XYZ file of C-alpha atoms in Angstrom:
712
model
C -12.910 -10.282 -38.634
C -13.355 -12.021 -35.244
C -15.321 -12.048 -31.872
C -12.219 -11.431 -30.084
C -10.769 -8.360 -32.634
C -14.445 -6.282 -32.198
C -13.930 -6.671 -28.495
C -10.716 -5.313 -29.002
C -11.581 -3.022 -30.635
C -14.403 -1.764 -28.981
C -12.438 -1.809 -25.827
C -9.983 0.597 -27.711
C -12.354 2.865 -28.955
C -14.297 3.382 -25.722
C -11.582 5.449 -23.795
C -11.030 7.552 -27.079
C -15.078 8.648 -27.646
C -14.737 8.968 -23.613
C -11.931 11.503 -24.288
C -13.893 13.353 -26.985
C -16.834 13.744 -24.797
C -14.917 15.717 -22.385
C -14.610 18.745 -25.146
C -15.828 20.915 -22.906
C -13.976 20.350 -19.828
C -10.843 20.484 -22.448
C -8.346 23.440 -23.913
C -9.290 23.416 -27.517
C -5.822 23.218 -28.762
C -5.461 19.878 -26.482
C -8.638 18.728 -28.412
C -7.232 19.918 -31.659
C -3.940 17.974 -30.930
C -5.570 14.351 -30.275
C -7.243 14.954 -33.221
C -4.648 15.615 -35.509
C -2.696 12.230 -33.970
C -5.953 10.022 -34.142
C -5.809 11.433 -38.096
C -2.438 10.410 -38.556
C -2.951 6.512 -37.258
C -5.733 6.343 -39.243
C -3.791 7.624 -42.656
C -0.916 5.800 -42.019
C -3.037 2.425 -41.513
C -5.581 3.312 -44.545
C -2.380 4.523 -46.882
C -0.047 1.462 -46.203
C -2.337 -0.829 -47.191
C -3.414 0.741 -50.131
C -0.302 0.775 -51.341
C 0.208 -3.142 -50.715
C -2.371 -3.546 -52.564
C -1.510 -1.644 -55.688
C 1.717 -3.058 -55.505
C 0.049 -6.380 -55.818
C -1.887 -5.407 -58.635
C 1.494 -4.473 -60.104
C 0.642 -0.601 -59.965
C 2.545 2.009 -58.189
C 2.176 2.330 -54.306
C 1.123 6.165 -54.837
C -1.588 4.840 -56.572
C -3.107 3.014 -53.284
C -2.051 5.860 -50.745
C -3.694 7.911 -53.408
C -6.639 6.570 -53.511
C -7.154 5.421 -49.687
C -7.221 9.154 -49.114
C -9.847 9.471 -51.123
C -12.025 6.840 -49.842
C -11.228 8.247 -45.978
C -11.496 12.249 -47.038
C -14.159 14.460 -45.959
C -15.697 13.692 -49.299
C -16.408 10.519 -48.499
C -15.892 8.310 -45.408
C -14.161 10.756 -43.874
C -16.690 13.330 -42.967
C -19.398 9.977 -41.604
C -20.453 10.946 -37.832
C -19.648 8.756 -35.543
C -20.302 8.795 -31.750
C -17.225 10.995 -30.321
C -16.879 12.333 -33.935
C -19.552 14.181 -34.596
C -18.278 15.859 -37.622
C -16.592 12.465 -38.704
C -12.965 11.783 -38.129
C -12.389 13.890 -40.750
C -14.451 16.577 -40.759
C -15.007 19.044 -43.974
C -12.905 22.153 -43.112
C -14.296 25.458 -43.196
C -11.441 27.374 -44.827
C -9.889 27.471 -48.487
C -8.600 23.561 -47.542
C -10.969 20.297 -47.204
C -8.617 19.070 -44.298
C -7.091 20.895 -41.248
C -4.331 23.449 -41.244
C -2.368 21.331 -39.079
C -2.708 18.283 -41.294
C -2.059 19.949 -44.531
C 1.280 21.114 -42.228
C 2.572 17.868 -42.284
C 1.822 17.450 -45.922
C 3.418 20.232 -46.592
C 7.087 19.089 -44.863
C 6.378 15.906 -46.917
C 6.365 18.051 -50.318
C 9.805 19.233 -49.164
C 11.195 15.967 -48.208
C 10.205 14.591 -51.287
C 11.793 17.621 -54.050
C 14.530 17.346 -51.358
C 14.845 13.541 -52.128
C 14.507 14.438 -55.796
C 17.657 16.397 -55.740
C 19.714 14.215 -53.900
C 18.500 11.358 -56.855
C 19.098 14.007 -59.832
C 22.155 12.261 -61.726
C 24.004 15.390 -62.986
C 26.649 13.247 -64.459
C 24.334 12.065 -67.169
C 22.777 15.488 -67.050
C 25.848 16.818 -68.730
C 26.486 13.372 -70.110
C 23.700 13.552 -72.569
C 22.844 17.281 -72.540
C 22.457 17.401 -75.683
C 20.129 14.935 -76.412
C 18.144 14.847 -73.607
C 17.965 18.529 -73.297
C 16.556 18.828 -76.835
C 13.927 15.635 -76.242
C 12.985 17.576 -72.156
C 12.619 20.936 -73.784
C 10.405 19.728 -76.130
C 8.465 17.745 -74.132
C 8.596 21.077 -71.646
C 7.260 23.145 -74.236
C 4.665 20.944 -75.970
C 2.957 20.128 -72.376
C 3.467 23.670 -71.122
C 1.860 25.260 -74.256
C -0.785 22.769 -75.029
C -1.905 22.632 -70.873
C -2.025 26.880 -70.966
C -4.273 26.189 -74.652
C -6.919 23.751 -72.573
C -7.519 25.963 -69.701
C -7.752 29.065 -72.219
C -10.046 26.753 -74.168
C -12.148 24.819 -72.226
C -12.686 27.461 -69.608
C -12.359 31.088 -71.195
C -9.442 32.479 -69.470
C -6.764 34.196 -70.391
C -2.953 32.880 -71.506
C -1.455 34.725 -68.794
C -3.975 33.879 -66.172
C -2.472 32.360 -63.340
C -5.019 29.311 -63.639
C -4.194 29.118 -67.425
C -0.389 28.974 -66.706
C -0.980 26.725 -63.399
C -2.580 24.122 -65.767
C 0.507 24.314 -68.188
C 2.976 23.751 -65.462
C 1.124 20.859 -63.782
C 1.495 19.060 -67.704
C 5.130 19.300 -67.658
C 6.008 17.346 -64.419
C 7.264 13.721 -65.419
C 7.049 10.693 -63.196
C 10.374 8.939 -64.415
C 10.287 6.222 -61.219
C 7.691 4.556 -62.935
C 9.291 4.205 -66.547
C 12.893 3.574 -65.049
C 11.020 0.618 -63.193
C 9.562 -0.724 -66.427
C 12.604 -0.331 -68.454
C 14.518 -2.242 -65.710
C 12.000 -5.302 -65.583
C 12.703 -4.708 -69.640
C 16.444 -4.945 -69.246
C 16.730 -1.818 -71.193
C 17.975 1.155 -69.145
C 21.279 0.811 -70.687
C 19.670 0.776 -73.998
C 19.843 4.624 -76.307
C 16.090 4.690 -75.491
C 16.799 4.478 -71.928
C 19.522 5.995 -71.482
C 17.679 9.586 -73.596
C 14.600 9.116 -71.339
C 16.416 9.041 -68.486
C 18.482 12.193 -69.448
C 15.204 14.041 -70.619
C 13.407 13.555 -67.248
C 16.433 14.482 -65.433
C 16.257 18.107 -67.372
C 12.780 17.827 -67.453
C 12.766 17.667 -63.572
C 14.925 20.939 -63.615
C 13.652 22.555 -66.615
C 9.759 21.725 -64.958
C 11.530 23.726 -61.212
C 12.719 26.709 -63.301
C 8.803 27.154 -65.059
C 7.675 27.100 -61.442
C 9.640 29.329 -60.015
C 8.897 31.676 -62.739
C 4.892 31.265 -62.905
C 5.004 31.521 -59.250
C 6.928 34.974 -59.330
C 4.635 35.800 -62.142
C 1.345 34.937 -60.306
C 2.473 36.411 -56.431
C 2.947 39.686 -58.874
C -0.716 39.329 -60.693
C -2.239 38.728 -58.131
C -0.905 41.616 -55.849
C -2.005 44.367 -58.687
C -5.067 42.885 -59.443
C -4.695 40.292 -62.029
C -3.655 42.605 -65.046
C 0.269 43.237 -66.259
C 1.694 43.556 -69.446
C 4.172 41.485 -71.220
C 7.291 43.314 -70.392
C 6.693 43.100 -66.587
C 6.219 39.418 -66.472
C 9.163 39.478 -68.776
C 11.151 40.933 -66.322
C 9.684 39.205 -63.302
C 10.304 36.037 -65.149
C 13.756 37.009 -65.485
C 13.965 37.495 -61.478
C 12.732 34.757 -60.131
C 14.569 32.834 -62.811
C 18.121 34.637 -61.566
C 16.735 33.768 -57.974
C 16.733 30.358 -58.436
C 19.462 29.985 -60.923
C 21.941 32.383 -58.262
C 20.998 29.553 -55.502
C 21.582 26.453 -57.381
C 25.196 27.934 -58.759
C 25.937 29.018 -55.420
C 24.696 25.939 -54.176
C 26.786 23.600 -56.859
C 30.047 25.477 -56.042
C 30.182 25.339 -52.331
C 28.946 21.688 -52.179
C 32.311 19.974 -51.249
C 32.847 22.742 -48.951
C 28.858 22.230 -47.317
C 29.321 18.448 -47.209
C 32.937 19.204 -45.480
C 30.834 21.074 -42.885
C 28.004 18.502 -42.505
C 31.079 15.963 -41.680
C 31.771 17.873 -38.883
C 29.224 16.142 -36.669
C 30.596 12.618 -37.119
C 27.666 10.657 -37.348
C 26.158 10.009 -40.732
C 22.606 10.316 -39.265
C 23.415 14.131 -37.852
C 24.592 15.337 -41.272
C 22.160 14.048 -42.682
C 19.058 15.291 -40.453
C 20.907 18.674 -40.774
C 20.802 18.784 -44.357
C 17.259 18.302 -44.447
C 17.273 21.271 -41.915
C 19.320 23.034 -44.440
C 16.411 22.083 -47.128
C 13.887 23.408 -45.060
C 15.606 26.839 -44.126
C 15.762 27.413 -48.457
C 12.248 26.543 -48.684
C 11.148 28.486 -46.260
C 13.284 31.691 -47.722
C 12.002 30.843 -51.623
C 8.545 31.204 -50.064
C 8.949 34.640 -48.309
C 10.714 35.380 -52.115
C 7.015 34.439 -53.721
C 8.504 31.381 -55.250
C 7.503 27.701 -53.988
C 9.201 26.218 -51.092
C 9.956 22.880 -52.924
C 12.197 24.995 -55.149
C 14.712 25.460 -52.162
C 14.315 22.156 -50.889
C 15.300 20.761 -54.546
C 18.522 23.505 -55.036
C 19.503 21.998 -51.496
C 19.060 18.336 -52.729
C 20.716 18.864 -55.902
C 23.731 20.798 -54.288
C 24.239 17.834 -52.535
C 24.028 15.181 -55.096
C 27.365 14.997 -56.461
C 29.067 15.003 -52.873
C 30.506 11.750 -51.369
C 27.720 11.653 -48.413
C 24.729 11.791 -50.924
C 24.292 8.249 -50.736
C 24.281 8.270 -47.009
C 21.644 11.551 -46.791
C 19.192 9.124 -48.648
C 20.144 6.234 -46.429
C 19.552 7.486 -43.202
C 16.222 9.832 -44.031
C 14.540 7.132 -45.793
C 12.494 6.299 -42.456
C 11.396 9.783 -42.640
C 10.546 9.453 -45.998
C 8.212 6.181 -45.491
C 6.606 8.172 -42.508
C 5.701 11.683 -44.052
C 5.321 10.786 -48.138
C 2.435 8.547 -47.685
C 1.209 10.841 -46.004
C 1.014 13.252 -48.373
C -0.194 11.458 -51.223
C -2.756 9.984 -48.622
C -3.736 14.140 -47.939
C -3.737 14.884 -51.567
C -6.300 12.045 -51.889
C -8.426 13.831 -49.185
C -8.243 17.214 -51.075
C -10.191 15.537 -54.262
C -13.984 16.360 -54.025
C -15.375 12.924 -55.698
C -18.855 14.684 -55.812
C -17.484 17.115 -58.486
C -15.869 14.213 -60.307
C -19.078 12.664 -60.828
C -20.299 16.206 -62.927
C -19.749 15.206 -67.422
C -18.223 18.718 -67.276
C -15.585 18.110 -64.862
C -15.036 14.682 -66.703
C -14.602 15.928 -70.121
C -12.510 18.874 -69.075
C -10.375 15.903 -67.352
C -10.608 13.974 -70.215
C -9.608 16.807 -73.061
C -7.177 17.059 -70.661
C -5.544 14.024 -69.735
C -5.176 13.313 -73.492
C -3.430 16.456 -74.944
C -1.277 15.700 -71.813
C -0.175 12.180 -73.219
C 0.040 13.680 -76.546
C 2.176 16.735 -75.354
C 4.817 14.326 -74.200
C 4.437 11.256 -77.094
C 4.474 14.371 -79.866
C 6.695 16.960 -77.982
C 10.145 14.256 -76.517
C 9.467 11.880 -79.650
C 9.478 14.417 -82.960
C 12.652 15.827 -81.354
C 14.821 11.996 -80.918
C 13.640 11.638 -84.536
C 16.328 14.184 -85.376
C 18.768 12.663 -82.723
C 19.399 9.280 -84.555
C 15.913 7.357 -83.464
C 13.749 5.748 -85.828
C 9.792 6.060 -85.308
C 10.023 3.007 -83.280
C 12.095 4.293 -80.932
C 10.980 7.916 -80.709
C 7.800 6.213 -79.681
C 9.224 4.187 -76.762
C 10.518 7.539 -76.083
C 7.603 9.443 -75.752
C 5.744 7.330 -74.104
C 8.140 6.820 -71.343
C 7.765 10.587 -70.666
C 4.150 10.333 -70.578
C 3.641 9.411 -66.396
C 2.972 12.041 -64.069
C 3.625 11.687 -60.551
C 4.355 13.451 -57.008
C 5.559 16.750 -58.623
C 2.396 16.715 -59.883
C 0.986 16.446 -57.183
C 3.064 18.942 -55.140
C 2.145 21.719 -57.611
C -1.479 20.995 -57.503
C -1.469 21.162 -54.036
C 0.074 24.331 -54.220
C -2.075 25.921 -56.266
C -5.371 24.408 -54.209
C -3.846 26.059 -51.294
C -3.153 29.354 -52.743
C -6.563 29.530 -54.239
C -5.382 29.589 -57.706
C -6.999 25.828 -58.594
C -10.913 25.092 -57.594
C -11.770 21.946 -56.654
C -12.675 21.144 -59.895
C -9.418 21.787 -61.638
C -7.849 20.001 -58.748
C -10.063 16.988 -59.257
C -9.118 17.566 -63.176
C -5.472 17.614 -62.326
C -5.661 14.547 -60.254
C -7.543 12.513 -62.576
C -4.701 12.948 -64.918
C -2.027 11.849 -62.765
C -3.728 9.041 -61.771
C -4.371 7.877 -65.906
C -1.327 8.583 -67.462
C 0.289 6.404 -64.302
C -2.104 3.297 -64.761
C -2.039 3.820 -68.701
C 1.676 4.197 -69.158
C 3.397 0.683 -67.883
C 1.010 -1.873 -70.094
C 1.672 0.496 -72.903
C 5.642 1.088 -72.828
C 5.977 -2.657 -72.562
C 4.562 -3.192 -75.852
C 6.434 -0.487 -77.226
C 9.819 -1.891 -75.728
C 8.401 -5.363 -77.100
C 8.346 -4.524 -80.625
C 11.010 -6.116 -82.931
C 13.546 -4.215 -84.009
C 16.473 -1.371 -82.739
C 14.987 2.225 -81.618
C 17.807 3.735 -83.636
C 18.387 3.881 -87.263
C 22.631 2.915 -87.089
C 24.023 0.368 -84.223
C 24.842 2.348 -80.551
C 27.387 1.535 -78.722
C 26.693 0.850 -75.102
C 27.851 2.839 -72.615
C 31.789 2.456 -71.402
C 31.730 0.634 -67.937
C 33.363 -2.536 -67.261
C 32.132 -5.920 -64.776
C 34.799 -7.945 -62.927
C 33.944 -10.951 -61.200
C 35.021 -12.949 -58.928
C 34.167 -17.079 -58.931
C 33.549 -18.169 -55.406
C 33.017 -21.780 -54.279
C 29.577 -21.151 -52.450
C 27.255 -18.700 -51.262
C 28.642 -18.663 -47.953
C 31.728 -18.052 -49.062
C 30.612 -14.999 -51.030
C 28.481 -13.836 -48.233
C 31.803 -13.624 -46.329
C 34.175 -12.183 -49.023
C 30.940 -9.353 -50.039
C 30.888 -8.043 -46.365
C 35.083 -7.849 -46.127
C 35.031 -6.157 -49.805
C 32.255 -3.516 -48.489
C 34.152 -2.755 -45.200
C 37.379 -2.204 -47.374
C 36.059 0.268 -49.571
C 34.166 1.617 -45.747
C 38.332 1.864 -44.665
C 38.936 3.694 -48.116
C 36.801 6.627 -47.257
C 33.716 5.101 -49.738
C 30.251 5.682 -48.300
C 28.539 1.965 -48.772
C 24.909 1.736 -49.242
C 22.414 -1.560 -49.709
C 20.188 -0.860 -52.715
C 18.418 -4.042 -52.949
C 19.185 -6.403 -49.677
C 17.347 -9.078 -51.453
C 19.013 -8.638 -54.674
C 22.554 -8.598 -53.284
C 23.010 -5.145 -54.623
C 25.549 -2.681 -53.057
C 26.633 0.800 -54.312
C 30.104 2.437 -53.024
C 30.830 6.067 -53.631
C 33.326 8.559 -53.207
C 33.653 11.761 -54.874
C 33.140 10.893 -58.782
C 34.096 7.354 -58.836
C 30.698 5.195 -58.076
C 31.016 1.242 -57.787
C 27.986 -1.211 -58.222
C 28.707 -4.841 -56.550
C 26.097 -7.361 -56.956
C 26.676 -10.629 -55.536
C 25.315 -13.718 -56.836
C 25.365 -17.355 -55.262
C 28.651 -18.289 -56.222
C 30.205 -14.950 -57.841
C 30.674 -11.303 -57.223
C 29.966 -8.906 -59.892
C 31.868 -5.478 -59.933
C 30.665 -2.516 -62.413
C 32.680 0.717 -62.507
C 34.254 2.993 -64.960
C 37.159 1.122 -67.122
C 39.238 3.766 -65.120
C 38.482 2.188 -62.022
C 38.969 -1.015 -62.880
C 42.626 -1.334 -61.267
C 41.389 -0.261 -58.372
C 38.649 -2.586 -57.767
C 40.906 -5.679 -58.973
C 43.755 -4.098 -55.968
C 40.706 -4.075 -53.507
C 39.345 -7.156 -54.301
C 42.844 -8.810 -53.913
C 43.869 -7.380 -50.279
C 40.041 -8.361 -49.225
C 40.806 -12.460 -50.488
C 44.270 -11.965 -48.886
C 43.659 -11.086 -45.810
C 40.625 -13.653 -45.634
C 42.823 -16.683 -46.763
C 45.260 -15.343 -43.983
C 42.107 -15.215 -41.559
C 40.902 -19.223 -42.537
C 44.785 -20.652 -42.308
C 44.583 -19.200 -38.433
C 41.058 -20.742 -37.905
C 42.034 -24.034 -39.340
C 45.187 -23.869 -36.837
C 42.564 -23.022 -33.642
C 39.543 -24.498 -34.483
C 38.772 -28.430 -34.458
C 34.976 -28.963 -35.342
C 34.912 -32.139 -33.930
C 35.368 -30.941 -30.574
C 32.743 -28.826 -30.656
C 30.462 -31.151 -32.143
C 31.055 -32.870 -29.086
C 30.104 -30.288 -26.604
C 26.847 -29.339 -29.024
C 26.189 -33.182 -28.357
C 26.391 -33.138 -24.737
C 25.512 -29.995 -24.406
C 21.871 -29.097 -22.537
C 19.422 -25.960 -23.712
C 15.632 -25.385 -24.897
C 13.934 -27.924 -26.136
C 10.353 -26.319 -27.159
C 7.842 -27.090 -29.501
C 9.339 -24.988 -32.514
C 10.141 -28.596 -33.949
C 5.995 -29.353 -34.353
C 5.410 -26.119 -36.204
C 7.711 -27.320 -39.491
C 6.768 -31.103 -39.072
C 3.817 -32.441 -40.802
C 2.447 -36.186 -40.223
C 3.011 -37.523 -43.860
C 6.990 -36.177 -43.215
C 7.555 -38.668 -40.634
C 9.240 -42.097 -41.617
C 9.259 -44.351 -39.046
C 10.915 -47.046 -41.446
C 13.908 -45.894 -43.210
C 14.254 -47.914 -45.955
C 17.984 -46.402 -46.819
C 21.317 -48.653 -45.866
C 24.048 -45.335 -46.571
C 24.299 -41.947 -45.992
C 23.463 -40.471 -49.723
C 20.783 -43.044 -49.233
C 18.779 -41.962 -46.338
C 19.329 -37.911 -47.587
C 17.872 -38.998 -50.525
C 15.049 -40.894 -48.725
C 13.956 -37.714 -46.555
C 14.420 -35.170 -49.480
C 12.056 -37.679 -51.660
C 9.488 -37.941 -48.853
C 9.349 -33.736 -48.803
C 9.154 -33.925 -52.838
C 5.789 -36.330 -52.469
C 4.057 -33.867 -50.330
C 4.895 -31.074 -53.020
C 6.928 -29.051 -49.656
C 9.927 -27.927 -52.403
C 10.163 -26.316 -55.513
C 13.359 -27.442 -56.727
C 13.855 -31.230 -55.409
C 16.744 -31.942 -57.122
C 18.867 -28.240 -55.797
C 17.651 -29.116 -51.819
C 19.301 -32.471 -52.460
C 22.252 -31.321 -53.912
C 22.875 -28.526 -50.855
C 21.855 -30.771 -48.221
C 24.754 -33.761 -49.574
C 26.922 -30.396 -50.282
C 26.623 -29.667 -46.421
C 27.096 -33.044 -45.456
C 30.241 -33.676 -47.623
C 31.864 -30.531 -45.848
C 31.635 -31.946 -42.116
C 29.380 -35.231 -41.208
C 26.179 -33.788 -39.500
C 26.560 -37.412 -37.281
C 26.375 -36.524 -33.674
C 26.299 -38.788 -31.075
C 23.891 -41.580 -29.086
C 22.717 -42.659 -32.511
C 21.340 -39.380 -33.559
C 22.084 -37.330 -36.857
C 20.875 -33.855 -37.907
C 21.658 -33.453 -41.795
C 20.458 -30.187 -42.979
C 21.221 -27.530 -45.341
C 19.688 -23.858 -46.609
C 18.553 -24.241 -50.339
C 16.724 -22.386 -52.734
C 14.820 -25.473 -53.384
C 12.445 -24.434 -50.797
C 10.015 -21.383 -49.534
C 9.608 -22.227 -46.087
C 11.335 -24.485 -43.479
C 10.146 -28.066 -42.987
C 11.290 -31.101 -41.138
C 11.473 -34.475 -41.451
C 11.809 -37.501 -39.107
C 12.642 -40.429 -39.641
C 13.668 -43.885 -37.852
C 16.152 -46.729 -38.822
C 16.180 -49.817 -37.373
C 18.931 -51.197 -38.739
C 21.090 -47.892 -38.344
C 23.504 -46.019 -40.714
C 27.180 -45.214 -40.418
C 26.888 -41.588 -40.497
C 30.685 -40.932 -39.763
C 29.429 -40.062 -36.201
C 31.398 -38.539 -33.786
C 31.216 -42.005 -31.320
C 31.543 -44.521 -33.987
C 28.157 -45.527 -33.295
C 25.530 -45.914 -35.998
C 23.280 -43.436 -36.659
C 19.353 -44.552 -35.921
C 17.868 -41.379 -35.479
C 17.015 -38.925 -38.238
C 15.628 -35.389 -38.190
C 16.376 -33.545 -41.248
C 15.698 -29.568 -41.473
C 15.622 -28.120 -44.579
C 15.079 -23.817 -44.736
C 15.071 -21.224 -47.767
C 18.334 -19.729 -47.821
C 17.876 -16.171 -48.416
C 14.809 -15.701 -45.851
C 15.412 -15.365 -42.311
C 13.921 -18.282 -39.980
C 14.849 -20.526 -36.872
C 17.223 -22.644 -38.830
C 20.180 -22.921 -36.147
C 17.534 -22.316 -33.125
C 15.663 -25.570 -34.537
C 18.997 -27.728 -34.788
C 19.395 -26.322 -31.288
C 15.983 -27.369 -29.765
C 16.363 -30.863 -31.301
C 19.362 -31.795 -29.735
C 18.512 -30.519 -26.708
C 15.517 -32.898 -27.238
C 17.522 -36.233 -27.968
C 20.178 -35.728 -25.345
C 18.405 -37.482 -22.973
C 18.982 -41.393 -23.211
C 15.234 -42.174 -22.071
C 13.615 -39.925 -24.761
C 15.696 -41.558 -27.427
C 14.586 -45.106 -26.342
C 11.368 -44.343 -26.183
C 11.530 -42.373 -29.131
C 13.149 -45.510 -30.924
C 9.869 -47.748 -29.307
C 7.167 -45.777 -30.999
C 5.426 -47.436 -33.865
C 3.974 -45.453 -36.373
C 3.450 -41.594 -37.397
C 1.024 -40.509 -35.004
C 2.949 -41.996 -31.859
C 5.803 -40.330 -32.863
C 4.208 -37.166 -33.439
C 2.715 -37.851 -29.795
C 6.022 -38.059 -28.356
C 7.365 -35.584 -29.513
C 4.525 -33.289 -28.900
C 4.742 -34.505 -25.090
C 8.538 -33.981 -24.884
C 9.550 -31.271 -26.638
């Protein structure tokens, strides 16, 4: 860290420290809010840095956010006294929790948001389509996980099976984080495999069953605690039926009224408005469920599930993404801050954690794997399915936080659950990858792929593909479809309306559209109309636009020169004596210069793209200047080559003169950067005749660079 950075940090801390030294003169609420604001700021930075580091290590970002919370929490660095913070920035809480109620309140809102989004992402059509296989596999995993979780508490803690702590240990073991598995399946291109489809369907059912179990357990625990901890099994069964009835009743009501609910939200016109209001509904129902003795997250999940099949589900996810990115890292960091790492060093706690983790892994592998053997899978496929269901994630952490805040779990057991979550999340990816790479199919018989069809639209180049893609998405929007950019860097979009779902992938020279067979005619009609409109527009543009006239305006214009060119120009890329005699030879020589300097990832592709751009219309300007350029996948960053030809080269310039000054610009195709801005700056620099003569008079690389530095 530089001295300047140290000085800036010191100057920033002085007013903060001074403010906190005036605590006696300030109201307690002001001090609490100031503390909260500073804590949130530090948490956001720590969680984001932890998440980035975890991703670089090819681990889920949630692990980095969780461990960042452990590091800065009250049981670690957070309690170290600092000037202005005598108890540390994150002092140990005096009540049931290690953090302040205000900070835990943010974590609670984040957990509601998490389950609301989880409900939105629940694929009910997948649930129904693969309900038999998914139900059998998911139910097997839930029963085995819940049973072994309760058994571990009975065995290791000496409590009864009906004890609230034992019930919570069972619930914690049932949660599955299919997001980790889905990423692995996607990387291995196994999403459409029988194992992949079964895992995803089972995970949906697993989530639903887990929420049902949580509702039942919370209802039972609420009554158990109110009655002093003793209830007969008949009474417990009655409470379970009541809790299940509340959940099932609201879920069915939400699904039946989902279209009316979506229609009501659309009254507010703005997508951001009905996205926020849908979250408001989730908060309202979450609060109601809490008053009924059920967990708040169950109510949030119900609202998300109710809206999941509506045509606004995707747009809600997109608009609420910023809130998600803000709140969720706070949740995971706060969960990490609640971990007492001093207790985790206790051999007894570590032993408990090891046994509980092993049982949690076995429960999913055996509980989900064995039933799949009866569904046409062989042992290889059963192993893949069982391993795919092993990771625990955010839901387990949310349930653990509920147990800790309600006093059902103590710090030791909470630490054990965190340990189990970390281990299952870290261990699963490499083990599942090994299982997926095992030779041979996972089913006893060949299974036909899912019924989807793809239509490929071949296009001349990437630029045309961009234009067609934009126009196509606008046409879908005009038909009442909701459009979501799923992955901008990979050109993946999804359009949805009612029960119609279409995915669109933009390639370099094509667009691939995947839909259900019954929607193929609609897709082809939309593509036809899009291309016809574009063809008509291009014909009109050709009649009205003369590129040579605009080139002359650019050549004679004045603009901002600046030193932008020097940031991307190396001395090794200055050619004071061009040897080439033709346009193609010149571009090849300049690209070879970049290749020799090892600045191109694919020199052949770069040369091809620059020549293709040159063939569309010459980059020979006026007054002996030419600016060959192109965007390509052959480079990872913007580069410049400056060349001087003493003889001159016919570059088909606008004024018919030979070109002597050449500046080649090459930049990445899919990365934003000052490509056009740089071309404009170069044009402005060389618009002056005196400057052009001075540049031509330069003898070597250093003299040319010095001239550009002085005149740019």
